[in-house]
Amino acid sequence: MSLTEEEKAYIKKEEELLETTLESLCKQLPIAQNAKINANQVARELTKQVVNEWNDEERQPLISDEAVAHSIMDIRKNSDKALLELIHEPYFGRVSTLEDDGSEVSFLIGKKSNIDAGIVDWRNGPIAALYFNYKQGEEFFEVINKRERSGKIQLRRSYKVENGQLLQIDSPEGVFRRTELGWEKLDVDSEIAAHRSRGLHSKSKSLPSILSLITKEQFELITTDPERPVIIQGSAGSGKTTVALHRLAWLLHEKNSNVKAEKTRVIVMNKSLAVYVSATLPSMGIDGVQTTTFNSFALSIIRKSVRGQLFFKFLNIPSFIEEIKFSEEILRALSAWVEKQTITVNEEIKKQFATRPPYQENWTKSKDKPILPRLRDFSYEIKTSKIPDAEKKQKLGFIKKQISNLEDYLQDLYDLLSDTDHLKKYLPSDSKLASNLDYLKRLTEKNRLKKNLDYFDMSLILRLIQIKNGGLPDGHGGTVLLDHIVIDEAQDFGPVEFAIMMDSVSNKRQVTIVGDIAQKILFARKFIGWEKVVEYLGLDDDAIIQLEVSFRCTVPIMTLAHKVAGDPKKVEGRTGPDPIWHQSENYIDLIETLVDWSRGLLRVDPNKLIALICRYPKQAMEIKEEMEAYLPGEVRLGHRDQFSFEPGVLVTNIHQVKGLEFDSVALVEPDEENYPKKREESRNMIYVGITRTQDDLLLATIRPYSAVLMGH
């Protein structure tokens, strides 16, 4: 759309503003760099003195000074880094206000603050609220720095700045974008369309920034009380994960909470999403936060606690065994099991210290402690007591044996799963329970002999470790107590995993939980349900935040998605092409279709990231090998942590793409054989597959389409 002279003048002023801002930042850069050099020199000189100084009395203050100097150096380095980041992307928003006292105030909103350039960190809630909570022309009232401020929002604009260049302006006057031919006015009728337009032809394939589009409600959610848990149920592409990560970024800002990055975890379902999120966090100003899958998180702790080598496998076990291991009732069975062991230990200690009443009494006083720390403390008490050496040695040996037995977690798990009578007390009674438990016992004894461990056993072992130790061991004699945890794709975690994660946080209310029931694909893990999550956290029923609008997908894509989900409804949002339905005559025709479609998209935009999503990993490997002959150097396999989000063609399977998004998606062979209607998860898998795309969707098959895809 061509520009008017008034619009050209308007854009020129915005370019001049950016130029002025960049000049201010660039002037500061040499100062920061010189300061860094000076700090480096001081640190090096002090280090040299420490190395050469042999007088211990003089050495100690030098060491202290050196540490201070290195700290200064780190600060200078970070300041330097912050400036370089701001020069790349100085701001994304601007607000001008006319205060009731007649004063005019204008400031820019960015990812970091810079007073000299007039940039305010978006995490500075009270000031940033003027941008996020109001539209141009609206009256405002905010308390900023304990002072009431009111007036009118004279101007509010959003920008996309990349590599120091202004690429897009969003304002009430219109949405303007820089192209190779110059500036143009976009023909968009919604904020959603404007938002997605920012990603066109972009090489960046990380989670999209939503800062400039955060609504008043989302900003309030992100900046809510640090002690308040945040729960988000959102449809595909609604930005629930990015909102959750921005919540984390806000919490990590020094003025907002005491949350420390090193004591924070982002837990996701699969390795590909972990790679994706990890690559995104730095752009949000989040450094030092560990992003991990639940299995990796669990293994890192189990390996510190379990004796000997252990290997978890995907064993082919019946679904009713999966249901037992992922049931809510198994949690109570685990707790009762440890309680039974505690009672046995109490009885043994009562016998062992029958002639030592004071120690018996001290043991009883510690009854509220978890069993293993309790035994370790008691061992230290006996070790430092005045009990005669021979008796002391005997009693310490007894306590050591008790600890050793309790720490044999693998055998403990085998014992638990073999104890049919114990499990019967806690599992729901039905006609098949007895035979199911008999089968579980036989299977467990077989696994014990072969030293087999199923991946489903991982969370059970970890829960036993957690209960007995009163937390997850940190490998240094203490326990892991996190400041905050973000749980993504919560609907695919079972009760045991959920309990483990909740109990790993120092305050169970220090959590951010996001998910979407429609995207649940791991049905063995029975999600406890949003109502129980709310109940567990002590919240009201209306505490769950609903995000319904998809920023990712076009109207045609989301219309199909709702049809697949069995919830057909009118969808609002961004327009786009209809899905392409193609039924091939044979396998060769299928490959050629995928090649031609991918090649055509890359011809239009070489920066596109195209995902060919198969049902199984084996299918993905075969498709990838076939397509390499036609598209050499442009096709790669995406599996677990072997994911690359560079432009080109990525062939993967449905379990690897949860939480991810791509420019274009081909769902490969979405037929009844791969996605049978009779299987509950088929509907959700197809829903997940088709909602990974931003723009283009190809449904390519040989056999007839799945009934689920047809909305049946």
XYZ file of C-alpha atoms in Angstrom:
712
model
C 0.000 0.000 0.000
C 1.501 3.370 -1.077
C 2.234 6.051 1.506
C 0.867 9.567 1.848
C 3.240 12.504 2.365
C 2.033 12.732 5.948
C 2.878 9.053 6.534
C 6.327 9.490 4.978
C 7.019 12.414 7.330
C 5.788 10.340 10.248
C 8.170 7.466 9.386
C 11.077 9.894 8.917
C 10.584 11.198 12.473
C 10.642 7.636 13.797
C 13.892 6.931 11.918
C 15.400 10.108 13.363
C 14.378 9.023 16.864
C 16.133 5.685 16.370
C 19.228 7.410 14.996
C 19.372 9.747 18.017
C 18.941 6.829 20.403
C 21.684 4.796 18.729
C 24.032 7.795 18.813
C 23.509 8.082 22.564
C 24.207 4.377 23.065
C 27.269 4.390 20.824
C 28.746 7.348 22.718
C 28.493 5.335 25.933
C 30.190 2.277 24.465
C 33.847 3.522 24.541
C 33.371 4.636 28.154
C 32.112 1.172 29.152
C 34.897 -0.525 27.186
C 37.597 1.650 28.777
C 36.170 0.945 32.206
C 36.308 -2.760 31.422
C 39.953 -2.488 30.305
C 40.868 -0.626 33.499
C 39.129 -3.240 35.652
C 40.975 -5.957 33.736
C 44.304 -4.285 34.405
C 43.601 -3.895 38.122
C 42.539 -7.536 38.382
C 45.652 -8.745 36.535
C 47.995 -6.649 38.721
C 46.393 -7.924 41.901
C 46.516 -11.494 40.647
C 50.234 -11.079 39.950
C 50.773 -9.765 43.471
C 48.877 -12.646 45.019
C 50.894 -15.206 43.079
C 54.185 -13.589 44.077
C 53.267 -12.839 47.682
C 54.416 -15.445 50.199
C 53.430 -13.690 53.388
C 50.097 -15.242 54.351
C 49.114 -12.265 56.472
C 49.562 -9.920 53.525
C 48.176 -12.400 51.041
C 44.684 -12.599 52.551
C 43.688 -8.942 51.963
C 45.163 -9.157 48.476
C 42.978 -12.111 47.682
C 40.001 -10.156 48.932
C 40.928 -7.140 46.798
C 41.434 -9.368 43.794
C 37.960 -10.827 44.204
C 36.499 -7.329 44.362
C 38.412 -6.297 41.246
C 37.194 -9.334 39.332
C 33.643 -8.568 40.422
C 34.042 -5.021 39.106
C 35.388 -6.461 35.876
C 32.337 -8.695 35.514
C 30.036 -5.726 36.066
C 31.894 -3.722 33.424
C 31.752 -6.632 31.028
C 28.026 -6.996 31.571
C 27.558 -3.266 31.079
C 29.462 -3.509 27.805
C 27.342 -6.489 26.753
C 24.114 -4.708 27.689
C 25.046 -1.732 25.521
C 25.842 -3.931 22.532
C 22.491 -5.687 22.932
C 20.694 -2.347 23.085
C 22.473 -1.107 19.969
C 21.184 -4.217 18.203
C 17.618 -3.773 19.554
C 17.291 -0.588 21.653
C 13.525 -0.552 22.172
C 10.213 -2.045 21.076
C 7.788 0.578 22.382
C 7.305 4.280 23.099
C 4.911 6.198 25.334
C 4.321 9.920 25.726
C 2.055 11.249 28.465
C 0.441 14.568 29.293
C 0.300 14.696 33.081
C -2.489 16.433 34.993
C 0.073 18.925 36.290
C 0.746 20.012 32.692
C 4.101 18.253 32.289
C 4.878 16.044 29.316
C 6.826 12.805 29.757
C 8.162 10.557 27.012
C 10.174 7.372 27.265
C 11.102 4.279 25.294
C 10.415 0.683 26.411
C 13.169 -1.903 25.869
C 14.519 -5.177 27.200
C 17.109 -3.316 29.296
C 17.249 0.140 30.851
C 19.497 2.979 29.736
C 18.765 6.276 31.445
C 20.936 8.407 29.158
C 19.093 7.151 26.074
C 15.681 7.405 27.751
C 15.053 3.649 27.681
C 13.098 1.954 30.472
C 13.357 -1.801 31.138
C 9.959 -3.409 30.485
C 10.377 -5.251 33.775
C 10.176 -1.924 35.635
C 6.499 -2.620 36.224
C 5.101 0.722 37.463
C 6.555 2.744 34.577
C 6.140 0.074 31.898
C 2.481 -0.217 32.928
C 1.847 3.076 31.109
C 2.757 1.246 27.874
C 1.134 -2.116 28.549
C -2.038 -1.029 30.358
C -3.264 1.829 28.172
C -3.930 2.734 24.557
C -3.269 6.026 22.842
C -5.832 8.623 23.909
C -6.821 6.877 27.155
C -6.751 8.452 30.606
C -4.282 6.832 32.992
C -3.733 6.508 36.721
C -0.691 4.748 38.175
C 1.363 4.816 41.369
C 5.004 5.240 40.336
C 7.751 5.478 42.937
C 5.085 5.877 45.640
C 3.670 8.920 43.827
C 0.242 9.048 42.226
C 0.396 10.024 38.566
C -2.517 10.639 36.246
C -3.133 12.182 32.870
C -3.580 11.144 29.262
C -1.603 8.835 26.963
C -0.700 11.159 24.117
C 1.233 8.632 22.062
C 1.753 4.880 22.139
C 3.713 2.995 19.474
C 5.316 -0.398 18.979
C 8.363 -1.188 16.878
C 10.484 -3.913 15.461
C 14.168 -2.961 15.504
C 16.791 -5.474 14.414
C 20.543 -4.924 13.920
C 20.011 -1.269 14.697
C 17.540 -0.848 11.820
C 13.879 0.120 12.109
C 11.853 -2.587 10.347
C 8.267 -2.065 11.495
C 6.089 0.536 13.207
C 2.724 -0.285 14.762
C 0.517 2.654 15.668
C -3.110 3.796 15.573
C -2.189 5.441 12.264
C -1.377 2.048 10.743
C 1.245 -0.682 10.515
C 4.284 0.219 8.432
C 7.026 -2.188 7.340
C 10.379 -1.699 5.665
C 10.855 -3.803 2.511
C 13.621 -4.074 -0.076
C 11.736 -1.470 -2.099
C 11.214 0.908 0.828
C 8.445 1.477 3.358
C 4.922 0.195 2.816
C 1.703 0.303 4.783
C 0.448 -3.171 5.607
C -3.055 -4.186 4.781
C -3.837 -5.688 8.156
C -7.012 -5.447 10.155
C -5.857 -6.829 13.473
C -3.008 -6.793 15.960
C -2.611 -10.509 15.406
C -1.831 -10.015 11.745
C 0.602 -7.234 12.572
C 2.304 -9.408 15.134
C 2.863 -12.322 12.804
C 3.990 -10.052 9.991
C 7.092 -9.308 12.013
C 8.372 -12.789 11.376
C 8.135 -12.708 7.597
C 11.394 -13.628 5.870
C 13.195 -13.653 9.209
C 16.196 -15.897 9.864
C 15.350 -15.978 13.573
C 13.343 -19.116 14.393
C 13.204 -18.778 18.174
C 10.039 -18.277 20.202
C 8.576 -14.987 19.025
C 8.775 -11.978 21.296
C 5.328 -10.882 22.397
C 6.462 -7.893 24.417
C 5.034 -5.293 22.075
C 1.703 -7.134 21.958
C 1.226 -8.033 25.605
C -2.285 -7.120 26.665
C -3.164 -5.398 29.909
C -4.400 -8.719 31.302
C -1.220 -10.561 30.261
C 0.996 -7.817 31.697
C -0.844 -8.077 34.997
C -0.354 -11.844 34.842
C 3.374 -11.532 34.121
C 3.941 -8.939 36.848
C 1.628 -10.364 39.482
C 2.769 -10.956 43.069
C 5.940 -13.128 43.054
C 4.346 -15.279 45.738
C 1.335 -16.013 43.551
C 1.415 -19.092 41.326
C 0.486 -18.517 37.690
C -1.520 -21.118 35.784
C -2.172 -20.705 32.055
C -4.426 -22.865 29.906
C -4.004 -21.769 26.311
C -4.814 -22.955 22.829
C -2.083 -23.734 20.300
C -0.074 -20.650 19.339
C -1.706 -18.429 21.962
C 1.656 -17.487 23.450
C 1.293 -19.345 26.747
C 4.923 -20.487 26.804
C 6.257 -17.053 25.880
C 4.033 -15.444 28.542
C 5.396 -17.943 31.085
C 8.994 -17.162 30.102
C 8.365 -13.425 30.273
C 6.937 -14.016 33.735
C 10.233 -15.701 34.619
C 12.222 -12.828 33.089
C 10.243 -10.374 35.224
C 10.802 -12.432 38.389
C 14.553 -12.554 37.756
C 14.786 -8.772 37.577
C 16.468 -7.661 40.795
C 13.730 -5.213 41.776
C 10.847 -7.664 41.447
C 11.689 -10.732 43.534
C 14.418 -12.702 45.284
C 14.364 -15.443 42.653
C 17.889 -16.417 41.526
C 18.588 -17.783 38.052
C 20.754 -20.679 39.269
C 17.899 -21.835 41.531
C 15.309 -21.811 38.782
C 14.286 -24.530 36.330
C 12.230 -24.606 33.173
C 10.866 -28.152 32.790
C 9.660 -29.196 29.342
C 8.469 -32.468 27.813
C 11.017 -33.170 25.101
C 14.646 -32.404 24.244
C 13.809 -30.518 21.061
C 11.717 -28.025 23.026
C 14.492 -27.766 25.627
C 16.939 -26.796 22.848
C 14.390 -24.335 21.444
C 13.682 -22.626 24.779
C 17.365 -22.560 25.808
C 18.222 -20.710 22.611
C 15.416 -18.239 23.252
C 16.048 -17.319 26.900
C 19.062 -15.001 26.325
C 17.010 -12.835 23.956
C 14.551 -12.328 26.819
C 17.306 -11.243 29.168
C 17.320 -14.589 30.961
C 20.792 -15.951 31.711
C 21.842 -18.843 33.901
C 18.483 -20.635 33.968
C 18.621 -24.366 33.291
C 16.081 -25.667 30.791
C 15.645 -29.408 30.932
C 13.263 -32.252 30.248
C 11.737 -33.949 33.246
C 13.665 -37.156 32.457
C 16.992 -35.304 32.319
C 16.127 -33.482 35.541
C 15.254 -36.804 37.194
C 18.319 -38.655 35.913
C 20.699 -35.944 37.113
C 19.453 -36.521 40.667
C 18.966 -40.296 40.511
C 22.559 -40.822 39.383
C 23.782 -38.956 42.453
C 21.705 -41.142 44.732
C 21.568 -44.664 43.301
C 24.437 -47.101 43.719
C 25.840 -48.774 40.618
C 24.940 -48.354 36.962
C 21.341 -48.026 35.939
C 19.770 -48.008 32.493
C 16.204 -47.019 31.798
C 14.582 -48.583 28.750
C 11.290 -48.365 26.914
C 9.967 -51.776 27.889
C 6.941 -53.125 26.125
C 4.496 -53.296 29.009
C 0.676 -53.511 28.992
C -1.327 -50.315 29.291
C -2.837 -51.353 32.633
C 0.683 -51.464 34.123
C 1.298 -47.947 32.805
C -1.958 -46.842 34.407
C -0.878 -48.245 37.786
C 2.524 -46.542 37.671
C 1.062 -43.198 36.624
C -1.986 -43.205 38.875
C -2.723 -40.742 41.657
C -3.121 -43.696 44.008
C 0.494 -44.797 43.534
C 1.543 -41.572 45.257
C -0.245 -42.629 48.423
C 1.181 -46.127 48.082
C 4.714 -44.673 47.890
C 4.229 -42.480 50.960
C 2.689 -45.330 52.943
C 5.568 -47.608 51.906
C 8.148 -45.211 53.327
C 6.009 -44.727 56.422
C 5.943 -48.500 56.942
C 9.755 -48.578 56.641
C 9.986 -45.740 59.161
C 7.889 -47.678 61.670
C 10.182 -50.704 61.266
C 13.281 -48.534 61.831
C 11.666 -47.008 64.934
C 11.031 -50.454 66.384
C 14.608 -51.558 65.659
C 16.076 -48.439 67.277
C 13.822 -48.933 70.289
C 15.313 -52.415 70.733
C 18.869 -51.316 69.979
C 18.811 -48.436 72.479
C 16.675 -50.106 75.152
C 19.493 -49.578 77.670
C 20.082 -45.980 76.532
C 16.803 -44.114 77.282
C 18.194 -40.570 76.665
C 19.138 -41.489 73.093
C 15.808 -43.232 72.594
C 14.120 -40.048 73.726
C 16.219 -37.871 71.390
C 15.337 -40.152 68.499
C 11.635 -39.815 69.297
C 11.920 -36.013 69.438
C 13.090 -35.965 65.807
C 10.035 -37.885 64.538
C 8.914 -35.050 62.244
C 12.109 -35.252 60.173
C 12.338 -37.389 56.999
C 13.801 -40.780 57.785
C 17.231 -40.547 56.125
C 18.299 -37.092 57.452
C 16.947 -38.230 60.796
C 19.158 -41.321 60.778
C 22.206 -39.321 59.618
C 21.746 -36.789 62.416
C 21.281 -39.604 64.921
C 24.440 -41.265 63.665
C 26.379 -38.045 64.276
C 24.882 -37.777 67.774
C 26.021 -41.305 68.639
C 29.433 -40.743 67.051
C 30.057 -37.692 69.258
C 28.537 -39.256 72.390
C 30.351 -40.609 75.432
C 29.114 -44.151 74.866
C 32.005 -46.653 75.322
C 33.899 -47.240 72.066
C 32.995 -50.918 71.615
C 29.271 -50.249 72.100
C 29.463 -47.080 69.995
C 31.031 -48.976 67.103
C 28.286 -51.586 67.263
C 25.495 -49.020 67.350
C 27.014 -46.944 64.536
C 27.257 -50.121 62.462
C 23.581 -50.780 63.129
C 22.570 -47.253 62.042
C 24.797 -47.481 58.965
C 23.026 -50.695 57.957
C 19.614 -49.009 58.334
C 20.739 -46.128 56.123
C 22.218 -48.511 53.555
C 18.981 -50.502 53.339
C 16.884 -47.371 52.901
C 19.230 -46.010 50.225
C 18.952 -49.160 48.107
C 16.288 -47.444 46.029
C 16.253 -49.902 43.133
C 15.575 -52.931 45.294
C 13.115 -50.847 47.235
C 11.168 -50.130 44.052
C 11.181 -53.798 43.058
C 9.970 -54.710 46.569
C 7.193 -52.136 46.423
C 5.891 -53.214 43.007
C 6.018 -56.866 44.101
C 4.030 -56.265 47.284
C 0.540 -57.009 45.990
C -1.078 -56.698 49.421
C 0.354 -53.223 49.980
C -0.712 -51.909 46.564
C -4.223 -53.324 46.948
C -4.790 -50.999 49.917
C -4.337 -47.885 47.778
C -5.293 -48.716 44.203
C -8.973 -48.459 43.214
C -10.662 -51.805 43.480
C -12.088 -53.369 40.341
C -12.664 -56.845 38.960
C -9.265 -56.974 37.246
C -7.146 -55.461 40.018
C -6.015 -58.764 41.566
C -4.928 -60.291 38.249
C -3.287 -57.005 37.165
C -1.254 -56.850 40.370
C -0.269 -60.506 40.036
C 0.999 -59.734 36.539
C 2.863 -56.663 37.848
C 4.520 -58.818 40.510
C 5.695 -61.435 37.967
C 6.924 -58.692 35.614
C 8.759 -56.926 38.438
C 10.552 -60.083 39.576
C 11.555 -60.764 35.976
C 12.917 -57.205 35.695
C 14.745 -57.602 39.021
C 16.622 -60.648 37.705
C 17.525 -58.898 34.456
C 18.140 -55.546 36.208
C 15.612 -53.981 33.838
C 14.202 -50.556 34.479
C 11.399 -49.008 32.478
C 11.307 -45.273 31.784
C 8.041 -45.298 33.708
C 10.027 -46.367 36.790
C 12.132 -43.214 36.770
C 9.613 -40.982 38.495
C 8.758 -43.705 41.044
C 12.419 -44.058 42.057
C 12.819 -40.302 42.247
C 9.734 -39.977 44.415
C 11.077 -42.608 46.839
C 14.346 -40.681 47.022
C 12.485 -37.428 47.596
C 10.248 -38.763 50.381
C 13.063 -40.492 52.263
C 15.397 -37.493 52.062
C 12.807 -34.782 52.567
C 13.713 -33.358 49.182
C 15.772 -34.097 46.111
C 19.458 -34.629 47.019
C 21.860 -32.051 45.637
C 24.844 -34.405 45.763
C 26.509 -32.443 48.574
C 24.599 -33.708 51.568
C 21.736 -31.248 51.181
C 18.569 -31.075 49.122
C 17.515 -29.204 45.991
C 15.261 -26.300 46.902
C 14.355 -24.201 43.889
C 13.249 -20.566 44.006
C 10.911 -20.989 41.040
C 9.912 -23.600 38.509
C 8.213 -23.229 35.124
C 6.332 -26.335 33.994
C 5.516 -26.367 30.293
C 3.051 -28.774 28.661
C 1.718 -29.637 32.114
C -1.065 -31.795 30.661
C 1.513 -34.473 29.716
C 2.861 -34.902 33.239
C 1.367 -37.500 35.550
C 0.582 -37.158 39.277
C 3.977 -38.507 40.387
C 5.974 -36.112 38.184
C 3.778 -33.223 39.241
C 4.237 -33.998 42.950
C 8.015 -34.276 42.513
C 8.261 -30.896 40.808
C 5.975 -29.150 43.287
C 7.918 -30.497 46.256
C 11.246 -29.401 44.754
C 10.322 -25.737 45.199
C 10.989 -24.038 48.535
C 7.508 -22.521 48.339
C 4.946 -24.484 46.344
C 3.366 -21.203 45.252
C 6.562 -20.242 43.388
C 5.482 -21.911 40.167
C 4.340 -21.046 36.670
C 2.332 -23.817 35.001
C 1.149 -23.824 31.377
C -0.639 -26.395 29.290
C -3.475 -27.299 26.951
C -5.634 -30.393 27.393
C -6.272 -30.488 23.624
C -2.527 -31.102 23.094
C -2.144 -34.015 25.482
C -0.454 -36.889 23.629
C 1.006 -38.972 26.475
C -2.185 -40.584 27.708
C -0.482 -43.092 30.010
C 0.426 -40.166 32.239
C -2.950 -39.197 33.636
C -2.988 -35.450 34.149
C -4.448 -34.598 37.558
C -6.634 -31.906 35.970
C -6.637 -28.128 36.330
C -9.106 -28.254 39.212
C -6.727 -30.338 41.326
C -3.778 -28.131 40.370
C -5.734 -25.140 41.652
C -6.726 -27.026 44.792
C -3.137 -28.166 45.413
C -1.889 -24.583 45.243
C -4.660 -23.234 47.421
C -6.136 -20.998 44.733
C -9.659 -20.042 43.705
C -11.332 -21.756 40.773
C -10.971 -18.660 38.610
C -7.178 -18.615 39.025
C -6.597 -20.349 35.678
C -5.833 -17.851 32.944
C -7.334 -18.679 29.558
C -5.473 -17.631 26.396
C -7.716 -18.339 23.438
C -6.417 -16.273 20.533
C -3.743 -17.916 18.369
C -0.935 -15.582 17.323
C 0.731 -18.404 15.391
C -1.856 -19.943 13.136
C -4.060 -18.476 10.465
C -7.847 -18.637 10.547
C -8.032 -21.585 8.079
C -5.528 -23.587 10.175
C -7.285 -22.939 13.497
C -10.687 -23.641 11.915
C -9.428 -27.092 10.927
C -7.797 -27.549 14.338
C -11.051 -26.887 16.169
C -12.834 -29.292 13.827
C -10.277 -31.998 14.637
C -10.629 -31.264 18.350
C -14.375 -31.829 18.078
C -15.071 -28.193 18.936
C -15.910 -26.469 15.632
C -16.350 -22.737 16.059
C -15.805 -19.413 14.320
C -12.201 -18.290 14.551
C -10.899 -14.735 14.436
C -7.396 -13.693 13.547
C -4.944 -13.657 10.708
C -5.934 -14.696 7.189
C -3.892 -17.163 5.188
C -4.040 -19.918 2.569
C -6.266 -22.948 3.041
C -4.616 -26.267 3.931
C -3.566 -28.310 0.899
C -5.026 -31.826 0.801
C -3.096 -34.281 -1.378
C -3.682 -38.006 -1.668
C -0.829 -39.647 -3.605
C -1.110 -42.731 -5.802
C 2.021 -44.334 -4.379
C 5.090 -43.723 -2.188
C 7.154 -42.189 -5.025
C 4.358 -39.716 -5.746
C 4.226 -38.834 -2.039
C 7.957 -38.060 -1.944
C 7.742 -35.994 -5.122
C 4.813 -34.037 -3.681
C 6.758 -33.257 -0.500
C 9.813 -32.247 -2.538
C 7.886 -29.980 -4.935
C 5.968 -28.329 -2.106
C 9.122 -27.711 -0.026
C 11.110 -26.495 -3.016
C 8.350 -24.056 -3.989
C 8.223 -22.545 -0.495
C 12.010 -22.149 -0.286
C 12.049 -20.524 -3.709
C 9.701 -17.803 -2.446
C 11.499 -17.431 0.914
C 14.904 -19.137 1.405
C 14.680 -18.394 5.134
C 11.655 -20.609 5.697
C 11.824 -23.391 8.265
C 9.708 -26.267 6.955
C 8.764 -29.256 9.110
C 7.666 -32.600 7.659
C 5.966 -34.283 10.625
C 5.631 -38.066 10.574
C 3.916 -40.315 13.092
C 6.964 -42.398 14.004
C 10.763 -41.836 14.071
C 11.323 -44.670 11.557
C 9.023 -42.983 9.026
C 10.900 -39.716 9.504
C 14.264 -41.375 8.839
C 12.965 -42.990 5.634
C 11.412 -39.748 4.342
C 14.594 -37.825 5.119
C 16.764 -40.312 3.179
C 14.443 -40.189 0.162
C 14.265 -36.389 0.071
C 18.018 -35.874 0.373
C 18.396 -37.042 -3.230
C 16.164 -34.188 -4.408
C 17.137 -31.437 -1.944
C 20.814 -32.040 -1.089
C 22.043 -30.005 1.854
C 18.589 -28.684 2.709
C 17.040 -31.708 4.484
C 17.908 -32.792 8.016
C 16.483 -35.089 10.684
C 15.056 -33.630 13.880
C 15.227 -36.032 16.824
C 15.508 -35.264 20.549
C 18.434 -32.900 21.079
C 19.549 -33.236 17.439
C 17.395 -30.320 16.432
C 18.462 -27.395 14.302
C 16.153 -24.440 13.809
C 18.015 -23.062 10.824
C 16.098 -22.449 7.582
C 15.511 -25.510 5.413
C 13.566 -28.762 5.649
C 13.341 -30.614 8.961
C 11.910 -34.140 9.005
C 10.725 -35.264 12.429
C 7.962 -37.113 14.278
C 4.918 -35.953 16.182
C 6.379 -36.499 19.675
C 9.277 -34.151 18.933
C 7.283 -31.059 17.977
C 5.276 -30.311 21.134
C 5.632 -26.613 21.925
C 7.518 -25.835 18.689
C 6.492 -23.752 15.703
C 7.554 -23.635 12.075
C 6.904 -21.436 9.066
C 5.328 -24.314 7.160
C 4.258 -27.854 8.052
C 3.482 -30.997 6.091
C 1.678 -33.661 8.088
C 2.914 -36.853 6.445
C 0.528 -39.798 6.105
C -2.215 -38.651 8.492
C -4.210 -41.793 7.716
C -6.310 -44.171 9.777
C -3.412 -46.581 10.251
C -1.147 -43.963 11.821
C -3.903 -42.064 13.620
C -6.768 -44.500 14.240
C -9.978 -42.960 15.491
C -10.308 -45.656 18.172
C -7.138 -44.424 19.906
C -7.808 -41.504 22.206
C -4.509 -39.769 21.529
C -4.947 -39.669 17.715
C -7.172 -36.599 17.827
C -4.718 -34.662 19.977
C -1.698 -35.746 17.924
C -3.234 -34.458 14.705
C -4.269 -31.253 16.494
C -0.671 -30.768 17.660
C 0.710 -31.502 14.190
C -1.415 -29.060 12.219
C -1.048 -26.236 14.772
C 2.750 -26.165 14.542
C 2.586 -24.078 11.367
C 2.477 -20.320 11.052
C 1.263 -20.153 7.473
C 1.331 -23.201 5.186
C -0.118 -26.656 5.805
C 0.094 -29.707 3.558
C -1.786 -32.904 4.413
C -0.092 -35.566 2.292
C -1.064 -39.218 2.362
C -1.381 -42.363 0.267
C -4.113 -44.174 2.152
C -7.427 -42.472 3.017
C -7.265 -39.752 5.660
C -7.890 -40.546 9.311
C -11.519 -40.157 10.360
C -10.259 -37.822 13.081
C -8.840 -35.415 10.505
C -12.161 -35.402 8.699
C -13.871 -34.262 11.892
C -15.624 -37.584 12.603
